[in-house]
PDB file of C-alpha atoms and ligand atoms in Angstrom:
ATOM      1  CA  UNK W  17      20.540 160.703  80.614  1.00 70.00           C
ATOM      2  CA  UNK W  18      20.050 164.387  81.834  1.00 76.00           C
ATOM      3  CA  UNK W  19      23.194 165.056  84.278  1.00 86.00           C
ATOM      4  CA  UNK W  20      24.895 168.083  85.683  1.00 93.00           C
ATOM      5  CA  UNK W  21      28.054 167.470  84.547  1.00 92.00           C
ATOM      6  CA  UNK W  22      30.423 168.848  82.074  1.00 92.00           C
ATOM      7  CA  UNK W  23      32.784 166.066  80.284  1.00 91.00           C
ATOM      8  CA  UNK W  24      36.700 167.273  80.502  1.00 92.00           C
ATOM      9  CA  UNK W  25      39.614 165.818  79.236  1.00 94.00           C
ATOM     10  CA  UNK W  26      41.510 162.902  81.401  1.00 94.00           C
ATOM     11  CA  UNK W  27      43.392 165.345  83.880  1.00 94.00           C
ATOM     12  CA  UNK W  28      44.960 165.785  87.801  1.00 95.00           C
ATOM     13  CA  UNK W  29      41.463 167.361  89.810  1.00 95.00           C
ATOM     14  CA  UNK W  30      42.087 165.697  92.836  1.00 97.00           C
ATOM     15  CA  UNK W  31      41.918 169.086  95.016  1.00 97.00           C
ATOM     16  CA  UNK W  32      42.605 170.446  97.811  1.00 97.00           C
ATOM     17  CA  UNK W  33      45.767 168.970  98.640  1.00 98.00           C
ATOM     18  CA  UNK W  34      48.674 170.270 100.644  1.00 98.00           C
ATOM     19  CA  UNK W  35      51.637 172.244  99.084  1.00 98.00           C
ATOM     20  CA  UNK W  36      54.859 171.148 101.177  1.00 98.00           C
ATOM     21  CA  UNK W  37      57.912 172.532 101.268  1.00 98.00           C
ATOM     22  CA  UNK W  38      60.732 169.514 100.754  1.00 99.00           C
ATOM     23  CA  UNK W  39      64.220 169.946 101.583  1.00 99.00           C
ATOM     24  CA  UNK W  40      67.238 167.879 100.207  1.00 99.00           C
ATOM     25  CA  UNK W  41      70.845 168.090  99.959  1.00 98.00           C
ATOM     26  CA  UNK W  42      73.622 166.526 102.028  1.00 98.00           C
ATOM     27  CA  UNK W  43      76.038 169.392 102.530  1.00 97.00           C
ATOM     28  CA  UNK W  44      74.949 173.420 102.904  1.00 97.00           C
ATOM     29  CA  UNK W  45      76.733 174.488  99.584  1.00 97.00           C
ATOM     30  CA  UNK W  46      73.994 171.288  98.370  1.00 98.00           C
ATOM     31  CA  UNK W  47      70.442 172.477 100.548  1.00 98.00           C
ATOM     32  CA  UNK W  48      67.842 173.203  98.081  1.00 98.00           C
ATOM     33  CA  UNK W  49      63.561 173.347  98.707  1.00 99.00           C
ATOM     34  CA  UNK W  50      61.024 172.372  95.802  1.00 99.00           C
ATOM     35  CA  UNK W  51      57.346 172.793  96.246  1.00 99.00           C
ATOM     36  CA  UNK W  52      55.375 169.943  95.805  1.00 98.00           C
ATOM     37  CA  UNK W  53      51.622 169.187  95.426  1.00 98.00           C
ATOM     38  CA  UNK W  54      52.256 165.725  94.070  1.00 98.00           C
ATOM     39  CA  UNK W  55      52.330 164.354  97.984  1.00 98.00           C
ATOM     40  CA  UNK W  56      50.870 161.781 100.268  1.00 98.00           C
ATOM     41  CA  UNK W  57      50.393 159.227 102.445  1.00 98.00           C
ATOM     42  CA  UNK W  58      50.340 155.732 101.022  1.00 98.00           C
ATOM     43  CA  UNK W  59      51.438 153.316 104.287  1.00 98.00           C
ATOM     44  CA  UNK W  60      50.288 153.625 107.541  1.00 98.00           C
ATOM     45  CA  UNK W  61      52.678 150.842 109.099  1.00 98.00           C
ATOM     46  CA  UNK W  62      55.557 151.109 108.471  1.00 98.00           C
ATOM     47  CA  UNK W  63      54.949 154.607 107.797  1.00 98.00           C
ATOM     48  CA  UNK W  64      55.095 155.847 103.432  1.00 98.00           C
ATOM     49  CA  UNK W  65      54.569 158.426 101.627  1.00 98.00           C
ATOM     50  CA  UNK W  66      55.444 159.566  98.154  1.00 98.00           C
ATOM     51  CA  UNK W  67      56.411 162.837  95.865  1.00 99.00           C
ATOM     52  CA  UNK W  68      56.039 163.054  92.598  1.00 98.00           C
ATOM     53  CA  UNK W  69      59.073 164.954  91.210  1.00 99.00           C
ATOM     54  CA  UNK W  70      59.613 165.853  87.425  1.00 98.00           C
ATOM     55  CA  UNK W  71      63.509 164.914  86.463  1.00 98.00           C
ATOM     56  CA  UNK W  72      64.151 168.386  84.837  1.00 98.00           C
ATOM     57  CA  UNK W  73      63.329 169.824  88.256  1.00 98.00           C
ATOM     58  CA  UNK W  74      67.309 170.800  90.192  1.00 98.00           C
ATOM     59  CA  UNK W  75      66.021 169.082  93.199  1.00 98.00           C
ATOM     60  CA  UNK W  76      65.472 165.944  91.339  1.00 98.00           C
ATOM     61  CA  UNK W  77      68.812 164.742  91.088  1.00 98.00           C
ATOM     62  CA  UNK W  78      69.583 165.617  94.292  1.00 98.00           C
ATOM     63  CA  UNK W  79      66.670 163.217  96.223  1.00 98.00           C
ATOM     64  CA  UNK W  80      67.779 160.585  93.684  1.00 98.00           C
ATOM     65  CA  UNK W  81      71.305 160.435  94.210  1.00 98.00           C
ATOM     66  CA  UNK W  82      71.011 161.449  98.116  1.00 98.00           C
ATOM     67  CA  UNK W  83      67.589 159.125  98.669  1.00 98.00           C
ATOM     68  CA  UNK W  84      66.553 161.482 101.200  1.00 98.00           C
ATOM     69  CA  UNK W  85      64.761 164.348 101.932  1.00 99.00           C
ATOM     70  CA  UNK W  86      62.465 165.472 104.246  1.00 99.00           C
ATOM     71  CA  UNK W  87      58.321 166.943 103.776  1.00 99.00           C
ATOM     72  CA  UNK W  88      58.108 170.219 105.965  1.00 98.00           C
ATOM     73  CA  UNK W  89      54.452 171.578 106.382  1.00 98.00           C
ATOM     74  CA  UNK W  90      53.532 174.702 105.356  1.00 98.00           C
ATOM     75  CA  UNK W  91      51.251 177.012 107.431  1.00 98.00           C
ATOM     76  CA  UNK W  92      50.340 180.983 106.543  1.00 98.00           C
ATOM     77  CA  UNK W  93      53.222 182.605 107.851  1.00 98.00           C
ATOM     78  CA  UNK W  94      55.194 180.281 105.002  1.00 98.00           C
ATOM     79  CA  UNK W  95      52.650 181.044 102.256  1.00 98.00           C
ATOM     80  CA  UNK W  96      54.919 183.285 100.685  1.00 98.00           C
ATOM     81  CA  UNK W  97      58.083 181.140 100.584  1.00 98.00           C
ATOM     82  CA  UNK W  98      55.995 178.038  99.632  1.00 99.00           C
ATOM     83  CA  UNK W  99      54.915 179.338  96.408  1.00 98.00           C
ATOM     84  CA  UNK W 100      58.403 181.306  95.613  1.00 98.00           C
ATOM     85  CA  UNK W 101      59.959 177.741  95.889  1.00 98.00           C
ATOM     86  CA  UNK W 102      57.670 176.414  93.826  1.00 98.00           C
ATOM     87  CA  UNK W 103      58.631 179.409  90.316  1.00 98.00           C
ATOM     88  CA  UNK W 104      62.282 179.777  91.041  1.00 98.00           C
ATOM     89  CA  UNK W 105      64.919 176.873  91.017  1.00 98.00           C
ATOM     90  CA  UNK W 106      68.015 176.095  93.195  1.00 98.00           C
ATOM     91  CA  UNK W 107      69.875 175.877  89.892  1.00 98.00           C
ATOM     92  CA  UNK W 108      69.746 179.820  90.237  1.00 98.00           C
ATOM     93  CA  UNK W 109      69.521 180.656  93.855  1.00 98.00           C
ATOM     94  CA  UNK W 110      70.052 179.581  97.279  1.00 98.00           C
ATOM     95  CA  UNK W 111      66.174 179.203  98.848  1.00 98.00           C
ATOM     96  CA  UNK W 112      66.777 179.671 102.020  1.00 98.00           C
ATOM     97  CA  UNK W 113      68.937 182.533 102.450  1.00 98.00           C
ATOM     98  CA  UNK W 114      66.649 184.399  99.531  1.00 98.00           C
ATOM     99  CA  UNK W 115      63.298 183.570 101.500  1.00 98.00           C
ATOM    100  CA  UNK W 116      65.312 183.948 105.114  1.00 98.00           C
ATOM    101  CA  UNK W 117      64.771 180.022 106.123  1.00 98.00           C
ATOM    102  CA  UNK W 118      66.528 178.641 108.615  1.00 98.00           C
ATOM    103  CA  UNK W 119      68.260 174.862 107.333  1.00 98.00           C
ATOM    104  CA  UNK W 120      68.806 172.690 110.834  1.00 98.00           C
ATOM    105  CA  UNK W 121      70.599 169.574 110.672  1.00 98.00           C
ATOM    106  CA  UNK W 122      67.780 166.362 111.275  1.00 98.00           C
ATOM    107  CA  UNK W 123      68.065 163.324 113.242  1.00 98.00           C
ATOM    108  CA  UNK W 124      68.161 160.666 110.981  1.00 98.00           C
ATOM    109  CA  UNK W 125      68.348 161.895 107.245  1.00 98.00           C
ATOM    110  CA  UNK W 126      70.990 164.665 105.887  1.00 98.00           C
ATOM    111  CA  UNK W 127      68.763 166.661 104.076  1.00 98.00           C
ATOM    112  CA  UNK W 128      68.012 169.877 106.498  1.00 98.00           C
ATOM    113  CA  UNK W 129      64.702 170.613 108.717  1.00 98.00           C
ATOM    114  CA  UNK W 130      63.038 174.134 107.895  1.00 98.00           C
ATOM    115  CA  UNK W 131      62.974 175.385 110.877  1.00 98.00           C
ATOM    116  CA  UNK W 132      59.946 177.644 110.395  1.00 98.00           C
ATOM    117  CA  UNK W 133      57.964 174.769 109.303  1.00 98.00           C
ATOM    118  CA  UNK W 134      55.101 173.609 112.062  1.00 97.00           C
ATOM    119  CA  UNK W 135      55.950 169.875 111.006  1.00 97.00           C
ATOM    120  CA  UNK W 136      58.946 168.051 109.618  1.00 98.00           C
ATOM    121  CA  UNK W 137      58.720 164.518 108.341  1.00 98.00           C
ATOM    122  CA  UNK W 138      61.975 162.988 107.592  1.00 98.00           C
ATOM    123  CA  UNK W 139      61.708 160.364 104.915  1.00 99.00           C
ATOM    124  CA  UNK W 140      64.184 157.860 103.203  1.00 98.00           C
ATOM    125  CA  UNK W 141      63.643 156.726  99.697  1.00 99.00           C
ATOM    126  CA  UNK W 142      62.976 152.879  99.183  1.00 98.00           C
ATOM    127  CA  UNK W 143      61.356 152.828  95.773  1.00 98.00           C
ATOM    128  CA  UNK W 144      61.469 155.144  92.581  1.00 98.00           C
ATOM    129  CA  UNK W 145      58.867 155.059  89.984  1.00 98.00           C
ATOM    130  CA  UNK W 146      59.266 156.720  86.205  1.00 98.00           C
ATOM    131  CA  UNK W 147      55.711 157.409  85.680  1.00 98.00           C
ATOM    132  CA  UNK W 148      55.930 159.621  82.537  1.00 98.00           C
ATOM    133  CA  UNK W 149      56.029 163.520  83.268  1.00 98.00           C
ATOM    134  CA  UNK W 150      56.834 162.830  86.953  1.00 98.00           C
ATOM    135  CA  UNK W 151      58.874 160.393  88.911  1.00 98.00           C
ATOM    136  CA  UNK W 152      57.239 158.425  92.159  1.00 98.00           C
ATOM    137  CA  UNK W 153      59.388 158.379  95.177  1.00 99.00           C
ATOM    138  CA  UNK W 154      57.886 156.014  97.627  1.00 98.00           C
ATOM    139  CA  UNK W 155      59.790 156.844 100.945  1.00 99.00           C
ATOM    140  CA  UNK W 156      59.808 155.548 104.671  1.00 98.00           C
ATOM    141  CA  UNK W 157      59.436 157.942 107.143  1.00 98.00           C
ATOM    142  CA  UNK W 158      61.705 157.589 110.077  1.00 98.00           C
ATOM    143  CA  UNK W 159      61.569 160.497 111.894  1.00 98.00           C
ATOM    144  CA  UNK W 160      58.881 163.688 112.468  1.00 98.00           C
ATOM    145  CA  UNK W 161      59.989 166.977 114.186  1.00 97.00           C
ATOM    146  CA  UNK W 162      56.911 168.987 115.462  1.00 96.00           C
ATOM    147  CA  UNK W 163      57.087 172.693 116.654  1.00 96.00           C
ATOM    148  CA  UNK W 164      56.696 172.811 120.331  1.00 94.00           C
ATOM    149  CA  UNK W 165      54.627 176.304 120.339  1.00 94.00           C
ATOM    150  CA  UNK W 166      51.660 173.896 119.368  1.00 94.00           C
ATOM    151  CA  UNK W 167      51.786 170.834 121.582  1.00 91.00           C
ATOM    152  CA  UNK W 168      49.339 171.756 124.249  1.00 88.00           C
ATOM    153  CA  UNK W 169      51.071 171.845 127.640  1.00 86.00           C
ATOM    154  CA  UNK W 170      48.084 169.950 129.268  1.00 88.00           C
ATOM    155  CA  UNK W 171      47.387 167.213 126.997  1.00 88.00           C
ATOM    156  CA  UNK W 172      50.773 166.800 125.334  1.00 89.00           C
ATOM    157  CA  UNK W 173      48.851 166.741 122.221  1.00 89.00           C
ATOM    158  CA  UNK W 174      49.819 168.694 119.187  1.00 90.00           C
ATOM    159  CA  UNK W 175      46.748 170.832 117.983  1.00 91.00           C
ATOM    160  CA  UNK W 176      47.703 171.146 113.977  1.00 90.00           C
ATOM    161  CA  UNK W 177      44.850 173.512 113.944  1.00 90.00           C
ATOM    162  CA  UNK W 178      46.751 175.790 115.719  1.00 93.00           C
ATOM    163  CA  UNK W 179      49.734 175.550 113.039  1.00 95.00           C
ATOM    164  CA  UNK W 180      47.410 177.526 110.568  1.00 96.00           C
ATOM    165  CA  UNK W 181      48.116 175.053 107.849  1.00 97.00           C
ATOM    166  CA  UNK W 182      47.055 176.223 104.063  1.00 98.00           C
ATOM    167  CA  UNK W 183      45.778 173.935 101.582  1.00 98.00           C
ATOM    168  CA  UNK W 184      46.387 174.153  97.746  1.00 98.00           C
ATOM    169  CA  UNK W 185      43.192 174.332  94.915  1.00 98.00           C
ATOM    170  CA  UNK W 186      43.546 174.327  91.522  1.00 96.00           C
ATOM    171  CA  UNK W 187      46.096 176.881  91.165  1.00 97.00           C
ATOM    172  CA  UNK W 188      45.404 179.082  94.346  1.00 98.00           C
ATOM    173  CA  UNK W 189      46.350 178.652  97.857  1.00 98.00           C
ATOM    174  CA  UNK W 190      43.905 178.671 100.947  1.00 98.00           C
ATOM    175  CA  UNK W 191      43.906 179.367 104.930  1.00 97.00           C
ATOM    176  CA  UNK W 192      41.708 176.077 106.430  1.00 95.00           C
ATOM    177  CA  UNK W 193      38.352 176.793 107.578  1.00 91.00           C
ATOM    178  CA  UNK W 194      35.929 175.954 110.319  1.00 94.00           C
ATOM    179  CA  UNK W 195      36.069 172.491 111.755  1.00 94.00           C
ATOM    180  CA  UNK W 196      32.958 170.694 110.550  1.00 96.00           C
ATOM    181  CA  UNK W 197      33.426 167.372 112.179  1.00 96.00           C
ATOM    182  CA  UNK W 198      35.650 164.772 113.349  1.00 94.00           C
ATOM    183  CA  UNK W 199      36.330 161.253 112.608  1.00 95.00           C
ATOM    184  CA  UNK W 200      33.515 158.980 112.985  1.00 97.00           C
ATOM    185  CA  UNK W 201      30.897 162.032 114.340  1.00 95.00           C
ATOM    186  CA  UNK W 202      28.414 160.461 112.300  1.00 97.00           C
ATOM    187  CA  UNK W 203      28.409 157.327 114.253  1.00 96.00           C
ATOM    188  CA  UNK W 204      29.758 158.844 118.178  1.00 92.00           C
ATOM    189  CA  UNK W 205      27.010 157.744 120.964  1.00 88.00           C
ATOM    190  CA  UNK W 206      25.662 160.965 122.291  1.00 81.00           C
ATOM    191  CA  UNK W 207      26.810 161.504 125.729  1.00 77.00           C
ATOM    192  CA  UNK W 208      23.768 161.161 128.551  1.00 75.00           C
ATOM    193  CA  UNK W 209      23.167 163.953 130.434  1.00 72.00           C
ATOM    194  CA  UNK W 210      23.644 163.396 134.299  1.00 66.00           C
TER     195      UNK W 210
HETATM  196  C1  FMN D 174      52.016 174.892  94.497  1.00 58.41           C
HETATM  197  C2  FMN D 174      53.090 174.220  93.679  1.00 58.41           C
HETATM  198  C3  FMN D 174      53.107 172.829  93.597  1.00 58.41           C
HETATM  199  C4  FMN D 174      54.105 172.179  92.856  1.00 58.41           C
HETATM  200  N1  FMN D 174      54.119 170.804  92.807  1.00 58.41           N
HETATM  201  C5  FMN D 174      55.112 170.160  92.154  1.00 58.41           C
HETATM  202  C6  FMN D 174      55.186 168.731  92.155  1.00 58.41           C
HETATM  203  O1  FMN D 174      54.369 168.051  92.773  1.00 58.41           O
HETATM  204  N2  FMN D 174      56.215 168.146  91.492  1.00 58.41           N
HETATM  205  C7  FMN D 174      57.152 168.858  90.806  1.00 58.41           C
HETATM  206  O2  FMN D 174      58.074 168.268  90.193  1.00 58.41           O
HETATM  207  N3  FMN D 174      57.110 170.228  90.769  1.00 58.41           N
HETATM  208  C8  FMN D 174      56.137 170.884  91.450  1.00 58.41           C
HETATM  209  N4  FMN D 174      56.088 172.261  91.456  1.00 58.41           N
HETATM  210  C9  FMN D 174      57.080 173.021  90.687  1.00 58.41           C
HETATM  211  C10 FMN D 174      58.445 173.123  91.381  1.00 58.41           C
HETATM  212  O3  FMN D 174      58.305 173.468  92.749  1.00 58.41           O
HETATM  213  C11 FMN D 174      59.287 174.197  90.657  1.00 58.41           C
HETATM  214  O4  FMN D 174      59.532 173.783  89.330  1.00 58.41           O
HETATM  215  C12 FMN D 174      60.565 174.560  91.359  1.00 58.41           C
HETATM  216  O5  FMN D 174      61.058 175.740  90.790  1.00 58.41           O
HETATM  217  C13 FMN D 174      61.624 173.462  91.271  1.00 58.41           C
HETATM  218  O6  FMN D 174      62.710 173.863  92.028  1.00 58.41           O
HETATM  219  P1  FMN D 174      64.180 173.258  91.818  1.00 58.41           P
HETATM  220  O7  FMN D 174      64.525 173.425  90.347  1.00 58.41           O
HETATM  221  O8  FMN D 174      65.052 174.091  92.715  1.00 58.41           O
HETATM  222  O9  FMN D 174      64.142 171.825  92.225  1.00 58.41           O
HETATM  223  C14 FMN D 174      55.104 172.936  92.180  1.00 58.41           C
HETATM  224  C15 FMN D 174      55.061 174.338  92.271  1.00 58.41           C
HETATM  225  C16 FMN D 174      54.076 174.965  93.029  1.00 58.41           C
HETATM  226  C17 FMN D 174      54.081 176.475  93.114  1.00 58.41           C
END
């Protein structure tokens, strides 16, 4: 069969996906952010996600031993600091005083908030997975933090398209584009007009 496509070898092309900032540590000496791509949902109720974290990595030992850490959204403004966390390790400097971030206490884990971040998602390990290169770490979220500068004063709703959130592509990062839709547009009732 005539097709379009070009055969590759077996590899990770699941794109775009996010590139978070994740904070760990349990005293300030301790605070350290990795970079991760290897991030996502898996649990609505209760509430999961996972990283994927490779054991050489400084911050690795860290989330294990601490099983805690905490996903902080990254929007333009953090582009910069995203992807310097993500070449340089905590083995050599301190991240947040080099890239002037801000390390606030949470609620309910002891890894720090970034306060810059639009969105902080405080999450406690329950499982780890070896999975060859990278290890899983399934956690439960138990607390988010959202920046108040974009929960509309009207609706009480926060408007993460006002955050200015940037995605990650095969090796390059992105601003988000035009909204194209919402969920379940293809199926909404037109309203009648009175
Ligand atoms: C955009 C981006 C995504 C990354 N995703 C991951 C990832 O999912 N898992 C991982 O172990 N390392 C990932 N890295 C690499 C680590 O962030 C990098 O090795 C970092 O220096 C580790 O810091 P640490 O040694 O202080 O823990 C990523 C780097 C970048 C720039």
């Amino acid at each position: 069969m005539i097709t379009n496509k070009v055969a590759w070898k077996p590899g990770t092309m699941i794109y775009p996906l996010p590139a978070v900032m994740i904070s760990c540590g349990e005293t300030e000496e301790e605070y350290n952010i990795i970079t991760v791509s290897w991030v996502g949902t898996v649990c609505t109720n209760p509430p999961m996600c996972y990283i994927s974290v490779r054991p050489e990595r400084h911050s690795y030992e860290i989330i294990k031993r601490t099983g805690e850490f905490v996903i902080n959204l990254t929007n333009e403004k953090l582009a910069r600091a995203t992807d310097w966390c993500g070449v340089r390790s905590g083995k050599n400097y301190n991240k947040f005083k080099e890239m002037k971030l801000t390390a606030v206490k949470a609620e309910k884990v002891s890894a720090p908030l970034i306060a810059e971040s639009p969105l902080c998602i405080e999450c406690k390990v329950t499982q780890i997975i070896p999975l060859g290169s990278h290890d899983m770490f399934i956690a439960e979220v138990v607390n988010v933090q959202a920046d108040q500068q974009y929960i509309d004063k009207e609706t009480d709703k926060f408007d993460l398209a006002k955050a200015k959130l940037i995605a990650y592509s095969h090796g390059h990062y992105y601003k988000l584009g035009e909204e194209i839709g919402k969920f379940g547009w293809t199926v909404q009732k037109k309203k009648k007009k009175k």
